[in-house]
XYZ file of C-alpha atoms in Angstrom:
339
model
C -4.288 14.340 -13.249
C -2.747 13.463 -10.340
C -0.330 16.520 -9.205
C 2.350 16.357 -6.616
C 4.222 19.727 -5.132
C 7.983 19.779 -6.159
C 8.713 21.662 -3.376
C 11.915 20.749 -0.966
C 12.551 18.343 -3.849
C 16.150 17.417 -1.933
C 19.975 17.116 -4.400
C 20.047 13.362 -5.342
C 23.145 11.442 -6.434
C 21.932 8.386 -7.474
C 24.235 4.745 -6.517
C 26.072 2.556 -8.228
C 27.015 -1.300 -7.439
C 29.144 -3.560 -9.287
C 26.601 -6.448 -9.088
C 23.001 -6.653 -8.086
C 21.144 -10.216 -7.583
C 17.046 -10.141 -7.366
C 15.413 -13.241 -5.957
C 11.764 -13.742 -6.387
C 10.423 -14.624 -3.028
C 6.861 -14.524 -3.919
C 4.866 -14.597 -7.237
C 1.756 -16.083 -8.709
C 3.502 -18.261 -10.128
C 5.851 -21.069 -9.555
C 7.188 -24.032 -11.971
C 9.681 -26.377 -10.711
C 11.359 -27.361 -13.636
C 11.847 -24.473 -16.096
C 15.561 -24.772 -17.359
C 18.478 -22.274 -16.234
C 19.118 -20.845 -20.183
C 21.269 -18.103 -19.842
C 21.215 -14.706 -21.314
C 23.494 -12.652 -22.743
C 23.141 -9.693 -20.700
C 22.543 -11.335 -17.493
C 25.986 -12.970 -15.096
C 23.642 -15.837 -14.158
C 20.110 -16.725 -14.375
C 19.073 -19.661 -11.078
C 15.331 -21.544 -10.671
C 14.943 -23.095 -7.573
C 14.085 -26.733 -7.802
C 14.004 -29.328 -4.839
C 15.125 -27.580 -1.714
C 18.611 -29.739 -0.062
C 17.791 -31.037 2.729
C 14.151 -30.322 2.330
C 12.856 -32.582 -0.007
C 9.324 -32.826 1.877
C 8.803 -29.792 1.702
C 7.975 -26.560 -1.456
C 8.510 -23.273 -2.336
C 4.434 -21.743 -2.551
C 2.970 -19.549 -4.854
C -0.134 -16.880 -3.929
C -1.529 -13.797 -5.862
C 1.553 -11.050 -4.652
C 5.040 -10.037 -5.111
C 7.872 -9.838 -2.879
C 11.574 -9.614 -3.563
C 14.983 -10.305 -1.759
C 17.804 -7.658 -3.439
C 21.164 -8.241 -2.499
C 24.090 -5.512 -4.443
C 27.405 -5.303 -4.409
C 29.934 -2.171 -4.246
C 33.227 -2.482 -3.695
C 33.356 -5.881 -1.693
C 30.482 -4.281 0.733
C 26.997 -5.595 0.581
C 23.755 -4.480 1.042
C 20.337 -6.037 1.170
C 16.260 -5.403 1.558
C 13.298 -6.636 0.798
C 10.991 -5.118 -1.586
C 6.971 -5.980 -0.795
C 6.080 -8.947 1.333
C 3.244 -11.154 -0.529
C -0.600 -10.988 0.205
C -0.194 -13.471 3.525
C 2.630 -14.143 5.964
C 2.619 -17.723 5.260
C 3.738 -17.615 2.243
C 6.925 -15.055 2.634
C 7.840 -16.579 5.654
C 7.840 -19.949 4.195
C 9.800 -19.373 1.293
C 11.933 -16.846 2.782
C 13.111 -19.951 5.182
C 13.254 -22.109 2.478
C 15.507 -19.925 0.209
C 17.510 -20.015 3.384
C 17.634 -15.908 3.322
C 19.556 -14.292 6.351
C 17.406 -11.918 8.115
C 20.253 -10.340 10.078
C 21.936 -9.342 6.927
C 18.926 -7.621 5.718
C 19.178 -3.677 5.893
C 15.813 -2.247 5.404
C 12.708 -2.749 4.187
C 10.698 -1.210 0.777
C 6.948 -1.228 0.067
C 6.234 -0.094 -3.423
C 2.302 0.682 -2.730
C -0.484 -0.431 -0.301
C -2.482 -3.002 -1.971
C -2.803 -6.447 0.120
C -0.711 -8.333 -1.925
C 2.113 -6.354 -1.398
C 2.037 -5.337 2.482
C -0.397 -8.311 3.109
C 2.586 -10.448 4.654
C 4.372 -7.503 5.858
C 3.332 -7.643 9.530
C 3.749 -11.101 9.835
C 7.155 -11.106 8.040
C 8.154 -8.627 10.779
C 6.435 -10.469 14.071
C 8.807 -13.686 12.461
C 12.240 -12.586 11.714
C 12.090 -9.049 13.309
C 14.693 -10.257 16.282
C 17.149 -11.664 13.518
C 17.143 -8.111 11.587
C 19.150 -5.173 12.668
C 17.696 -2.689 15.873
C 17.211 0.274 13.851
C 15.278 -0.872 10.485
C 13.332 1.690 8.391
C 10.508 0.575 6.042
C 10.905 2.769 3.360
C 7.662 3.873 1.209
C 6.551 6.614 -1.171
C 4.141 8.527 0.592
C 1.499 9.295 3.838
C -0.790 8.439 1.486
C 0.113 4.783 1.601
C -1.224 4.114 4.768
C -4.712 4.858 3.480
C -7.526 2.139 4.352
C -8.326 0.883 0.652
C -11.584 -0.318 -0.439
C -12.373 -2.883 -3.819
C -15.725 -4.106 -5.125
C -15.899 -7.696 -3.909
C -18.594 -10.562 -5.902
C -22.264 -8.947 -5.943
C -20.500 -5.203 -6.673
C -20.896 -5.162 -2.869
C -17.897 -2.651 -1.392
C -15.665 -3.926 1.182
C -12.741 -2.873 3.068
C -9.421 -3.865 1.218
C -7.830 -3.428 4.761
C -4.789 -0.773 5.505
C -1.086 -0.648 7.017
C -1.002 -0.842 10.366
C 1.662 1.749 11.063
C 1.303 1.995 14.982
C 1.889 -2.226 15.084
C 4.618 -1.862 12.940
C 6.348 1.179 15.073
C 5.848 -1.138 18.459
C 8.074 -3.683 16.469
C 11.249 -0.824 15.757
C 9.948 -0.685 12.414
C 10.473 3.099 11.581
C 8.581 3.736 7.850
C 10.155 6.058 6.030
C 8.528 8.538 3.674
C 9.840 9.178 0.400
C 7.389 11.529 -1.920
C 11.132 12.487 -3.463
C 13.798 10.514 -5.559
C 15.456 8.576 -2.095
C 19.641 7.023 -1.955
C 19.302 3.556 -0.232
C 22.317 1.436 0.497
C 23.299 0.829 -3.407
C 20.093 1.584 -4.691
C 17.440 4.466 -4.830
C 13.804 5.074 -5.457
C 12.039 7.307 -7.882
C 9.516 9.225 -5.285
C 6.319 10.059 -6.837
C 6.028 8.230 -10.652
C 5.042 11.455 -13.335
C 2.129 10.436 -15.396
C 3.348 11.651 -18.942
C 2.412 9.119 -20.764
C -0.683 7.797 -22.936
C -1.070 5.219 -19.908
C -3.912 5.142 -17.347
C -4.021 4.224 -14.013
C -4.698 0.783 -13.475
C -6.268 -1.013 -10.403
C -9.635 -1.528 -8.898
C -9.240 -0.002 -5.374
C -11.019 3.105 -4.215
C -9.997 4.779 -0.834
C -11.627 7.790 0.409
C -10.865 9.987 3.310
C -7.503 12.666 2.826
C -6.330 15.967 3.422
C -3.380 16.361 1.111
C -3.084 18.601 -1.671
C -3.429 16.498 -4.566
C -6.473 14.903 -3.020
C -9.594 16.046 -5.133
C -13.084 17.273 -3.770
C -14.748 14.574 -3.769
C -12.265 12.884 -1.423
C -12.193 15.588 0.566
C -16.153 14.736 0.882
C -15.493 10.955 1.594
C -16.687 9.735 -1.218
C -15.184 6.546 -2.671
C -13.002 7.150 -5.573
C -10.287 5.419 -7.743
C -7.474 5.029 -6.465
C -4.565 6.999 -8.625
C -1.662 5.422 -6.356
C 0.416 8.780 -5.568
C 2.391 6.646 -3.097
C 3.899 4.328 -5.510
C 7.463 4.015 -5.925
C 9.920 1.866 -8.236
C 13.018 0.499 -6.954
C 16.263 0.908 -8.934
C 19.239 0.067 -9.142
C 22.278 1.645 -11.640
C 24.692 -1.382 -12.130
C 28.475 -0.563 -13.285
C 29.029 -1.034 -16.711
C 25.753 -1.937 -17.632
C 22.922 1.044 -16.669
C 20.041 1.104 -14.805
C 17.407 -1.691 -13.462
C 14.201 -0.718 -12.607
C 11.688 -3.054 -10.678
C 8.557 -1.876 -11.372
C 6.651 -4.079 -8.064
C 2.861 -3.841 -10.014
C 3.618 -0.301 -12.206
C -0.276 0.490 -11.697
C 0.819 4.130 -12.877
C 1.996 2.998 -16.129
C 5.283 1.109 -17.087
C 6.303 3.100 -19.332
C 5.926 6.233 -16.958
C 7.763 4.274 -14.400
C 11.119 3.457 -16.355
C 10.679 7.111 -17.716
C 10.912 8.255 -14.266
C 13.703 6.520 -13.295
C 15.504 8.377 -15.865
C 14.583 11.236 -15.078
C 15.990 11.086 -11.241
C 18.805 9.297 -11.776
C 20.045 11.001 -15.295
C 21.096 7.570 -16.799
C 18.958 6.637 -20.252
C 20.559 2.993 -20.760
C 17.851 0.765 -19.423
C 19.282 -2.683 -18.930
C 16.400 -4.488 -17.284
C 13.166 -3.900 -15.919
C 11.330 -6.160 -13.951
C 8.364 -7.157 -11.947
C 4.707 -6.706 -12.453
C 3.008 -4.675 -14.521
C -0.313 -4.324 -14.428
C -1.307 -5.401 -18.107
C -3.298 -8.508 -16.901
C -6.273 -6.718 -17.935
C -5.222 -4.703 -20.233
C -6.721 -5.041 -24.176
C -4.375 -5.445 -26.771
C -4.130 -2.480 -28.667
C -2.965 -0.568 -25.243
C -0.235 -3.812 -24.700
C 0.842 -3.232 -28.061
C 1.686 0.714 -27.711
C 3.418 -0.489 -24.472
C 5.681 -2.837 -26.037
C 6.285 -0.250 -29.032
C 7.307 2.148 -26.190
C 9.484 0.068 -24.296
C 11.057 -1.570 -27.511
C 12.149 2.434 -27.880
C 13.305 2.391 -25.090
C 16.252 -0.433 -25.846
C 16.141 -2.912 -22.533
C 18.905 -5.572 -22.306
C 16.067 -8.192 -20.304
C 12.690 -7.878 -19.363
C 11.355 -10.015 -16.576
C 7.495 -9.894 -16.200
C 6.106 -10.733 -12.882
C 2.994 -10.980 -10.825
C 0.302 -9.318 -12.510
C 2.132 -8.989 -15.958
C -0.162 -11.384 -18.231
C 0.088 -14.155 -20.426
C -1.083 -11.326 -22.878
C 2.164 -8.657 -22.957
C 4.586 -11.687 -22.045
C 3.387 -13.146 -25.719
C 3.905 -10.156 -27.091
C 6.893 -9.196 -25.779
C 8.421 -12.829 -26.789
C 6.914 -12.095 -30.612
C 8.047 -8.299 -30.793
C 11.160 -8.694 -28.198
C 12.406 -11.930 -27.933
C 15.593 -11.377 -27.128
C 14.640 -9.690 -24.519
C 12.634 -11.734 -23.053
C 13.822 -13.464 -19.442
C 11.104 -16.592 -16.920
C 10.477 -16.047 -13.905
C 9.153 -18.279 -11.248
C 8.921 -18.285 -7.143
C 12.251 -18.879 -6.152
C 15.044 -17.561 -9.229
C 17.408 -15.638 -8.791
C 18.769 -13.250 -11.250
C 22.456 -11.474 -11.371
C 23.271 -8.540 -12.924
C 27.180 -7.066 -13.521
C 30.182 -8.827 -13.007
């Protein structure tokens, strides 16, 4: 079991917002004709179909995730890009087609160090950096995010899955900010390290080798490849005034329930308004999914928006057991929480 040193955790007071809009820039699915079915707990649901004046272009999807987050508090807005998909081609294409204004981006957030979330990062920065504020931070869960990842290719060959190039980002005036503890952003907060206290097991097939931090095993210190325990994974969250906590899991490798409970613990908010993102249950057995849904139901969310790596078995189970909470997402969807 991974242990993190809790020493030096800063005092934390989470911000609140009046409104939050989450736009899906990259996801693993695009449905052009999905209807805008309202939900009583959401201010608005919009799905992007044909783009005005761009009838010869279309949004594209790939295995990955990228979200545009826009919040308002007392008339003042803040915007972040959370994750960047697998390739720069898709995130840049969709960012342009969705007419998101790069000049209004206040910061970048990366949920963890998997290529389907960071693969488009440098290409996105290369394309839009000159339009963004001079001082631009990239919020990450810890230094571990920059380690090289390894995966099994067909035939069980072990191959590199790459690593984030911190030097190249810094050269583009993108300053990584490591957030192993809960971190306040403009309107948002990140959870920091997510404790693992539920029945859930760490998912995902990536492996790591090198490292010298206190949570590394002897095998890692000896350079042997071991399963990545994702100490760098953190969630991005908001507290919507009068509604409650919105938790964005991104990929949920350390568990959907663990992630939600971490957000509740650091914020002091136990009213779960919404959870959205990838839940990484696509390969989970049905018994595991059933237990996840039971524990999620006990947390009583108003809205659940599965994306990316969640998997159809979880969605089917959610629609059967908690139908009033389910909201479908596709590339281009925008969900507005709050007034």
